[in-house]
PDB file of C-alpha atoms in Angstrom:
ATOM      1  CA  MET N  15      40.579 110.299-196.151  1.00 46.00           C
ATOM      2  CA  ALA N  16      40.381 106.706-197.522  1.00 45.00           C
ATOM      3  CA  SER N  17      40.014 104.231-195.011  1.00 45.00           C
ATOM      4  CA  ILE N  18      42.023 101.814-194.618  1.00 42.00           C
ATOM      5  CA  ALA N  19      40.386  97.962-195.583  1.00 45.00           C
ATOM      6  CA  LYS N  20      40.768  95.870-191.977  1.00 45.00           C
ATOM      7  CA  THR N  21      40.815  92.420-193.782  1.00 47.00           C
ATOM      8  CA  ASP N  22      43.865  90.732-194.486  1.00 50.00           C
ATOM      9  CA  PRO N  23      44.097  89.695-198.209  1.00 47.00           C
ATOM     10  CA  GLU N  24      45.292  86.365-198.033  1.00 48.00           C
ATOM     11  CA  GLU N  25      42.135  85.811-196.221  1.00 51.00           C
ATOM     12  CA  HIS N  26      40.433  87.786-198.567  1.00 47.00           C
ATOM     13  CA  ASN N  27      41.207  85.553-201.738  1.00 49.00           C
ATOM     14  CA  ARG N  28      40.292  81.860-199.585  1.00 51.00           C
ATOM     15  CA  GLU N  29      36.691  83.714-199.256  1.00 54.00           C
ATOM     16  CA  GLY N  30      36.962  84.490-202.604  1.00 53.00           C
ATOM     17  CA  GLU N  31      37.753  80.664-203.693  1.00 54.00           C
ATOM     18  CA  GLU N  32      34.928  79.464-201.311  1.00 54.00           C
ATOM     19  CA  ASN N  33      32.312  81.277-202.622  1.00 57.00           C
ATOM     20  CA  ALA N  34      33.083  80.969-206.245  1.00 53.00           C
ATOM     21  CA  PRO N  35      31.109  78.366-207.736  1.00 53.00           C
ATOM     22  CA  ALA N  36      32.517  74.591-208.650  1.00 51.00           C
ATOM     23  CA  ALA N  37      33.445  74.111-212.018  1.00 52.00           C
ATOM     24  CA  GLU N  38      31.567  71.032-213.169  1.00 55.00           C
ATOM     25  CA  ASP N  39      34.011  67.629-213.982  1.00 56.00           C
ATOM     26  CA  GLU N  40      33.702  67.305-217.584  1.00 60.00           C
ATOM     27  CA  ASP N  41      32.564  63.912-219.711  1.00 60.00           C
ATOM     28  CA  THR N  42      35.689  63.625-221.909  1.00 65.00           C
ATOM     29  CA  GLY N  43      34.036  60.089-222.517  1.00 63.00           C
ATOM     30  CA  ALA N  44      37.489  57.921-222.150  1.00 65.00           C
ATOM     31  CA  HIS N  45      37.445  54.945-221.065  1.00 67.00           C
ATOM     32  CA  VAL N  46      39.997  53.236-217.934  1.00 69.00           C
ATOM     33  CA  SER N  47      40.891  50.172-217.445  1.00 68.00           C
ATOM     34  CA  PRO N  48      41.650  48.282-214.720  1.00 69.00           C
ATOM     35  CA  ILE N  49      45.400  47.174-214.745  1.00 74.00           C
ATOM     36  CA  VAL N  50      44.955  44.081-212.786  1.00 73.00           C
ATOM     37  CA  LYS N  51      41.873  42.229-212.909  1.00 72.00           C
ATOM     38  CA  LEU N  52      40.919  41.262-209.496  1.00 70.00           C
ATOM     39  CA  GLU N  53      39.293  37.389-209.942  1.00 73.00           C
ATOM     40  CA  GLU N  54      36.238  36.723-207.306  1.00 70.00           C
ATOM     41  CA  VAL N  55      37.971  33.945-204.809  1.00 64.00           C
ATOM     42  CA  ALA N  56      35.357  31.266-202.570  1.00 64.00           C
ATOM     43  CA  VAL N  57      36.442  31.615-199.203  1.00 65.00           C
ATOM     44  CA  SER N  58      35.779  28.450-197.527  1.00 71.00           C
ATOM     45  CA  THR N  59      35.035  28.749-193.610  1.00 75.00           C
ATOM     46  CA  GLY N  60      35.638  24.565-192.581  1.00 80.00           C
ATOM     47  CA  GLU N  61      31.047  25.349-191.949  1.00 86.00           C
ATOM     48  CA  GLU N  62      29.683  24.150-194.818  1.00 90.00           C
ATOM     49  CA  ASP N  63      29.326  20.371-194.233  1.00 92.00           C
ATOM     50  CA  GLU N  64      27.373  21.865-191.189  1.00 96.00           C
ATOM     51  CA  ASP N  65      23.997  23.351-189.741  1.00 96.00           C
ATOM     52  CA  PRO N  66      23.955  25.957-186.974  1.00 96.00           C
ATOM     53  CA  LEU N  67      21.394  25.308-183.989  1.00 97.00           C
ATOM     54  CA  LEU N  68      22.365  28.321-182.514  1.00 97.00           C
ATOM     55  CA  ASP N  69      24.013  32.123-183.309  1.00 97.00           C
ATOM     56  CA  LEU N  70      24.248  34.757-180.616  1.00 98.00           C
ATOM     57  CA  LYS N  71      26.189  37.595-179.538  1.00 97.00           C
ATOM     58  CA  ALA N  72      28.032  37.141-177.298  1.00 98.00           C
ATOM     59  CA  LYS N  73      31.122  37.960-175.282  1.00 98.00           C
ATOM     60  CA  LEU N  74      34.067  35.507-173.861  1.00 98.00           C
ATOM     61  CA  TYR N  75      36.535  34.547-171.615  1.00 98.00           C
ATOM     62  CA  ARG N  76      39.208  31.948-170.253  1.00 97.00           C
ATOM     63  CA  PHE N  77      40.209  31.225-166.895  1.00 97.00           C
ATOM     64  CA  ASP N  78      44.080  32.183-167.087  1.00 95.00           C
ATOM     65  CA  LYS N  79      45.405  30.016-164.118  1.00 92.00           C
ATOM     66  CA  GLU N  80      48.932  31.634-164.070  1.00 92.00           C
ATOM     67  CA  GLY N  81      47.586  34.565-163.865  1.00 93.00           C
ATOM     68  CA  ASN N  82      44.153  33.861-161.522  1.00 95.00           C
ATOM     69  CA  GLN N  83      42.128  35.594-163.693  1.00 96.00           C
ATOM     70  CA  TRP N  84      39.563  36.257-166.358  1.00 96.00           C
ATOM     71  CA  LYS N  85      40.661  36.711-169.751  1.00 96.00           C
ATOM     72  CA  GLU N  86      39.493  38.511-172.438  1.00 97.00           C
ATOM     73  CA  ARG N  87      39.199  36.470-175.967  1.00 96.00           C
ATOM     74  CA  GLY N  88      36.590  38.302-178.125  1.00 96.00           C
ATOM     75  CA  VAL N  89      33.388  39.737-178.992  1.00 97.00           C
ATOM     76  CA  GLY N  90      31.604  37.959-181.681  1.00 97.00           C
ATOM     77  CA  ASN N  91      28.663  35.631-182.464  1.00 97.00           C
ATOM     78  CA  VAL N  92      29.067  31.809-180.910  1.00 98.00           C
ATOM     79  CA  LYS N  93      27.852  29.336-183.202  1.00 98.00           C
ATOM     80  CA  LEU N  94      26.395  25.724-182.294  1.00 98.00           C
ATOM     81  CA  LEU N  95      27.337  23.430-185.503  1.00 97.00           C
ATOM     82  CA  LYS N  96      26.417  19.813-186.132  1.00 96.00           C
ATOM     83  CA  HIS N  97      27.343  17.995-188.717  1.00 96.00           C
ATOM     84  CA  LYS N  98      25.363  16.567-191.731  1.00 95.00           C
ATOM     85  CA  VAL N  99      26.867  13.790-191.508  1.00 94.00           C
ATOM     86  CA  THR N 100      28.585  12.356-188.398  1.00 94.00           C
ATOM     87  CA  GLY N 101      25.373  14.663-186.803  1.00 94.00           C
ATOM     88  CA  LYS N 102      28.756  15.761-184.413  1.00 95.00           C
ATOM     89  CA  VAL N 103      28.067  19.632-182.904  1.00 96.00           C
ATOM     90  CA  ARG N 104      30.808  21.751-181.757  1.00 97.00           C
ATOM     91  CA  LEU N 105      30.968  25.512-181.024  1.00 97.00           C
ATOM     92  CA  VAL N 106      32.975  27.899-182.380  1.00 97.00           C
ATOM     93  CA  MET N 107      33.145  31.400-181.630  1.00 97.00           C
ATOM     94  CA  ARG N 108      35.115  34.329-183.906  1.00 96.00           C
ATOM     95  CA  GLN N 109      35.766  37.384-182.994  1.00 96.00           C
ATOM     96  CA  SER N 110      33.399  40.139-185.243  1.00 94.00           C
ATOM     97  CA  LYS N 111      36.225  42.355-186.667  1.00 91.00           C
ATOM     98  CA  THR N 112      38.963  40.234-186.952  1.00 94.00           C
ATOM     99  CA  LEU N 113      37.356  35.884-187.409  1.00 93.00           C
ATOM    100  CA  LYS N 114      39.500  35.313-184.755  1.00 95.00           C
ATOM    101  CA  ILE N 115      38.980  31.622-183.841  1.00 96.00           C
ATOM    102  CA  CYS N 116      38.928  32.585-179.786  1.00 96.00           C
ATOM    103  CA  ALA N 117      36.395  29.258-179.538  1.00 97.00           C
ATOM    104  CA  ASN N 118      36.515  26.060-180.975  1.00 97.00           C
ATOM    105  CA  HIS N 119      35.732  22.542-179.496  1.00 97.00           C
ATOM    106  CA  PHE N 120      32.736  19.801-179.562  1.00 97.00           C
ATOM    107  CA  VAL N 121      30.243  19.530-177.007  1.00 96.00           C
ATOM    108  CA  LEU N 122      30.456  16.170-175.243  1.00 95.00           C
ATOM    109  CA  PRO N 123      28.306  14.126-173.330  1.00 95.00           C
ATOM    110  CA  THR N 124      30.485  14.776-170.433  1.00 93.00           C
ATOM    111  CA  MET N 125      30.423  19.172-170.704  1.00 95.00           C
ATOM    112  CA  THR N 126      28.229  21.057-168.930  1.00 94.00           C
ATOM    113  CA  VAL N 127      27.068  24.635-168.073  1.00 96.00           C
ATOM    114  CA  GLN N 128      26.553  26.441-165.356  1.00 95.00           C
ATOM    115  CA  GLU N 129      25.329  30.077-163.968  1.00 94.00           C
ATOM    116  CA  HIS N 130      28.053  32.270-163.771  1.00 93.00           C
ATOM    117  CA  SER N 131      27.808  33.637-159.458  1.00 88.00           C
ATOM    118  CA  GLY N 132      26.356  36.476-159.689  1.00 85.00           C
ATOM    119  CA  ASN N 133      25.584  36.682-163.152  1.00 92.00           C
ATOM    120  CA  ASP N 134      22.686  35.597-164.701  1.00 94.00           C
ATOM    121  CA  LYS N 135      23.953  36.861-168.148  1.00 97.00           C
ATOM    122  CA  SER N 136      27.001  34.795-168.192  1.00 97.00           C
ATOM    123  CA  CYS N 137      27.304  31.248-167.510  1.00 97.00           C
ATOM    124  CA  VAL N 138      30.837  28.590-167.798  1.00 98.00           C
ATOM    125  CA  TRP N 139      32.099  25.483-168.279  1.00 97.00           C
ATOM    126  CA  HIS N 140      35.116  23.454-169.326  1.00 96.00           C
ATOM    127  CA  ALA N 141      36.239  22.037-172.553  1.00 96.00           C
ATOM    128  CA  THR N 142      39.097  20.890-175.379  1.00 96.00           C
ATOM    129  CA  ASP N 143      39.782  23.454-176.886  1.00 97.00           C
ATOM    130  CA  PHE N 144      41.542  23.974-180.312  1.00 96.00           C
ATOM    131  CA  ALA N 145      40.931  27.636-180.731  1.00 94.00           C
ATOM    132  CA  ASP N 146      45.149  28.173-181.211  1.00 93.00           C
ATOM    133  CA  GLY N 147      45.360  25.247-183.283  1.00 92.00           C
ATOM    134  CA  GLU N 148      46.715  22.419-180.865  1.00 94.00           C
ATOM    135  CA  LEU N 149      43.842  21.200-177.331  1.00 95.00           C
ATOM    136  CA  LYS N 150      43.937  22.231-174.405  1.00 95.00           C
ATOM    137  CA  GLU N 151      42.143  22.209-171.278  1.00 96.00           C
ATOM    138  CA  GLU N 152      40.110  25.524-170.709  1.00 97.00           C
ATOM    139  CA  MET N 153      37.736  27.107-168.242  1.00 97.00           C
ATOM    140  CA  PHE N 154      35.689  29.047-170.238  1.00 98.00           C
ATOM    141  CA  CYS N 155      32.681  31.959-169.372  1.00 98.00           C
ATOM    142  CA  ILE N 156      30.563  33.947-171.518  1.00 98.00           C
ATOM    143  CA  ARG N 157      28.531  37.005-171.627  1.00 98.00           C
ATOM    144  CA  PHE N 158      25.121  37.931-172.961  1.00 98.00           C
ATOM    145  CA  ALA N 159      22.902  40.216-173.804  1.00 97.00           C
ATOM    146  CA  SER N 160      20.386  39.397-171.672  1.00 97.00           C
ATOM    147  CA  VAL N 161      19.232  36.826-169.656  1.00 97.00           C
ATOM    148  CA  GLU N 162      17.318  35.057-172.356  1.00 97.00           C
ATOM    149  CA  ASN N 163      20.413  34.815-174.497  1.00 97.00           C
ATOM    150  CA  CYS N 164      21.933  32.686-171.424  1.00 98.00           C
ATOM    151  CA  LYS N 165      19.124  30.451-170.568  1.00 97.00           C
ATOM    152  CA  THR N 166      18.719  29.271-174.456  1.00 97.00           C
ATOM    153  CA  PHE N 167      22.008  28.870-175.182  1.00 98.00           C
ATOM    154  CA  MET N 168      23.319  26.498-171.567  1.00 97.00           C
ATOM    155  CA  GLU N 169      19.594  24.843-172.129  1.00 97.00           C
ATOM    156  CA  MET N 170      21.050  23.895-175.765  1.00 97.00           C
ATOM    157  CA  VAL N 171      23.918  23.143-174.321  1.00 97.00           C
ATOM    158  CA  GLN N 172      22.769  20.676-172.304  1.00 96.00           C
ATOM    159  CA  GLU N 173      20.078  19.297-174.552  1.00 96.00           C
ATOM    160  CA  ILE N 174      22.774  18.686-177.108  1.00 96.00           C
ATOM    161  CA  ALA N 175      25.556  16.826-174.532  1.00 95.00           C
ATOM    162  CA  GLU N 176      22.632  14.542-173.202  1.00 94.00           C
ATOM    163  CA  SER N 177      21.892  13.668-176.990  1.00 93.00           C
ATOM    164  CA  GLN N 178      25.194  13.206-178.358  1.00 90.00           C
ATOM    165  CA  GLY N 179      25.227  10.608-174.199  1.00 86.00           C
ATOM    166  CA  LYS N 180      22.275   8.926-176.092  1.00 84.00           C
ATOM    167  CA  LYS N 181      24.185   7.870-179.081  1.00 78.00           C
ATOM    168  CA  GLU N 182      27.058   7.140-177.470  1.00 74.00           C
ATOM    169  CA  GLU N 183      25.371   4.781-175.912  1.00 71.00           C
ATOM    170  CA  ASN N 184      23.854   3.152-178.672  1.00 73.00           C
ATOM    171  CA  LYS N 185      26.684   2.810-180.454  1.00 67.00           C
ATOM    172  CA  ASP N 186      28.278   1.126-177.159  1.00 61.00           C
ATOM    173  CA  ALA N 187      25.088  -0.829-177.438  1.00 64.00           C
ATOM    174  CA  ALA N 188      25.564  -1.897-181.075  1.00 65.00           C
ATOM    175  CA  ALA N 189      29.014  -2.792-180.832  1.00 63.00           C
ATOM    176  CA  THR N 190      28.880  -5.081-177.972  1.00 68.00           C
ATOM    177  CA  ALA N 191      25.320  -6.776-179.652  1.00 65.00           C
ATOM    178  CA  GLY N 192      27.679  -6.935-183.008  1.00 66.00           C
ATOM    179  CA  LEU N 193      31.071  -8.149-180.598  1.00 67.00           C
ATOM    180  CA  LEU N 194      28.197 -11.552-179.244  1.00 70.00           C
ATOM    181  CA  GLU N 195      27.017 -11.629-182.723  1.00 72.00           C
ATOM    182  CA  LYS N 196      30.374 -13.048-183.525  1.00 69.00           C
ATOM    183  CA  LEU N 197      31.012 -14.869-180.760  1.00 72.00           C
ATOM    184  CA  SER N 198      27.796 -16.555-181.562  1.00 59.00           C
ATOM    185  CA  VAL N 199      28.738 -17.251-185.085  1.00 59.00           C
ATOM    186  CA  GLY N 200      32.343 -18.378-184.039  1.00 58.00           C
ATOM    187  CA  GLU N 201      30.887 -21.234-181.812  1.00 57.00           C
ATOM    188  CA  SER N 202      28.393 -22.667-184.537  1.00 56.00           C
ATOM    189  CA  LYS N 203      31.522 -22.055-186.540  1.00 59.00           C
ATOM    190  CA  SER N 204      33.285 -24.487-184.234  1.00 59.00           C
ATOM    191  CA  ASP N 205      30.539 -27.291-183.700  1.00 62.00           C
ATOM    192  CA  GLU N 206      29.702 -27.721-187.620  1.00 67.00           C
ATOM    193  CA  LYS N 207      33.321 -28.474-187.590  1.00 68.00           C
ATOM    194  CA  GLU N 208      33.058 -30.285-185.474  1.00 70.00           C
ATOM    195  CA  GLU N 209      30.409 -32.217-186.368  1.00 71.00           C
ATOM    196  CA  GLU N 210      32.119 -32.537-189.169  1.00 75.00           C
ATOM    197  CA  GLU N 211      35.029 -34.181-188.528  1.00 75.00           C
ATOM    198  CA  LYS N 212      33.110 -36.248-186.390  1.00 75.00           C
ATOM    199  CA  THR N 213      31.172 -37.779-189.347  1.00 74.00           C
ATOM    200  CA  ALA N 214      34.229 -37.647-191.168  1.00 71.00           C
ATOM    201  CA  ALA N 215      35.767 -40.151-188.231  1.00 71.00           C
ATOM    202  CA  THR N 216      32.850 -41.908-188.626  1.00 73.00           C
ATOM    203  CA  ASP N 217      32.988 -42.732-192.761  1.00 70.00           C
ATOM    204  CA  ASP N 218      36.702 -43.473-191.834  1.00 72.00           C
ATOM    205  CA  LYS N 219      35.873 -45.808-189.342  1.00 75.00           C
ATOM    206  CA  LYS N 220      32.689 -47.569-191.528  1.00 73.00           C
ATOM    207  CA  GLU N 221      35.405 -47.574-195.054  1.00 74.00           C
ATOM    208  CA  ALA N 222      37.654 -49.230-192.882  1.00 72.00           C
ATOM    209  CA  GLU N 223      35.333 -52.031-191.425  1.00 74.00           C
ATOM    210  CA  GLU N 224      34.264 -52.624-195.463  1.00 72.00           C
ATOM    211  CA  ASP N 225      38.155 -52.753-196.296  1.00 71.00           C
ATOM    212  CA  LYS N 226      38.465 -55.400-193.475  1.00 70.00           C
ATOM    213  CA  ALA N 227      35.966 -57.649-194.319  1.00 67.00           C
ATOM    214  CA  ASN N 228      36.397 -57.179-198.261  1.00 67.00           C
ATOM    215  CA  LYS N 229      40.297 -58.914-197.606  1.00 67.00           C
ATOM    216  CA  THR N 230      38.999 -61.376-195.253  1.00 64.00           C
ATOM    217  CA  GLU N 231      36.562 -61.957-198.034  1.00 66.00           C
ATOM    218  CA  GLU N 232      39.101 -62.375-200.838  1.00 64.00           C
ATOM    219  CA  ASP N 233      41.606 -64.841-198.620  1.00 64.00           C
ATOM    220  CA  LYS N 234      38.853 -67.367-197.540  1.00 63.00           C
ATOM    221  CA  LYS N 235      38.364 -67.291-201.858  1.00 63.00           C
ATOM    222  CA  ASP N 236      41.953 -67.728-202.137  1.00 61.00           C
ATOM    223  CA  GLU N 237      41.749 -70.993-199.672  1.00 61.00           C
ATOM    224  CA  SER N 238      39.304 -72.366-201.342  1.00 62.00           C
ATOM    225  CA  ALA N 239      40.681 -72.105-204.189  1.00 61.00           C
ATOM    226  CA  SER N 240      44.506 -73.645-203.234  1.00 61.00           C
ATOM    227  CA  LYS N 241      42.590 -76.405-202.029  1.00 59.00           C
ATOM    228  CA  ALA N 242      40.557 -77.562-204.988  1.00 56.00           C
TER     229      ALA N 242
END
C-alpha cells in the first residue's frame, strides 16, 4: 500500500521556491535620468558669525510655574557661542533629533549658575530666554552625564559672566570719559568765545575813541579856517 505524503503541497512549493537559487539581476546597460534634479541648498544655522567656546551633550528642563514642576525641554548639545564682532556670548541648545531650539539667551553679567540641590550632575539658573520667539523669564535646570561636565559648564558660564561685567564697566567708563571730554571742550570753547567777545569790545571802544579824536581835530581845523 502506497504511503500517503504528510507534507502540505503549498508548503512544499514554498520550500522549493525558498531553496531555488536566486536569479542574478541582468545589466541591460540602460541609463535612467532622474525626473527632478535637486540642487544642494546651504542651510543657515545663525551661528556662522560666532565661535564655539563650549559644546556638551545634556538634558534641559524648564520650571513650569503654573504646574509647579520641572518639564523636559529636550536632549541635545548645549553651546556657548561668542560673536566675532561684538564679543557677546549666548547660550544655545537644540534638540538632537528635530534641531528645535530649546534655549537661546545671552550670558549676562547678572547671570549666576548654581548646583541643583541633591544632584552634582545638574545645575540651575535664571535667564531672559528667546527660544519660543519671544522674551520670557525662565528658570532652567540642565543635567549632564558626568560631574566633570557639569563643573566645566558652571565654571565657564561664571567666567564669561564676569568678563561681560568687566566689559560693561569699561564701556561705561569710556562713555563717562567721553562725556567729560565733551564738557571740557565745551567749557574751553565758551572761554574762547568770551575772550573773543572781550577783545572785540575793546577793539570797538578803541575805534570809537579814535573816531572821536579825529572828529575833534577836524573841528579845530575848521574853526581856525573860519577865523582866518
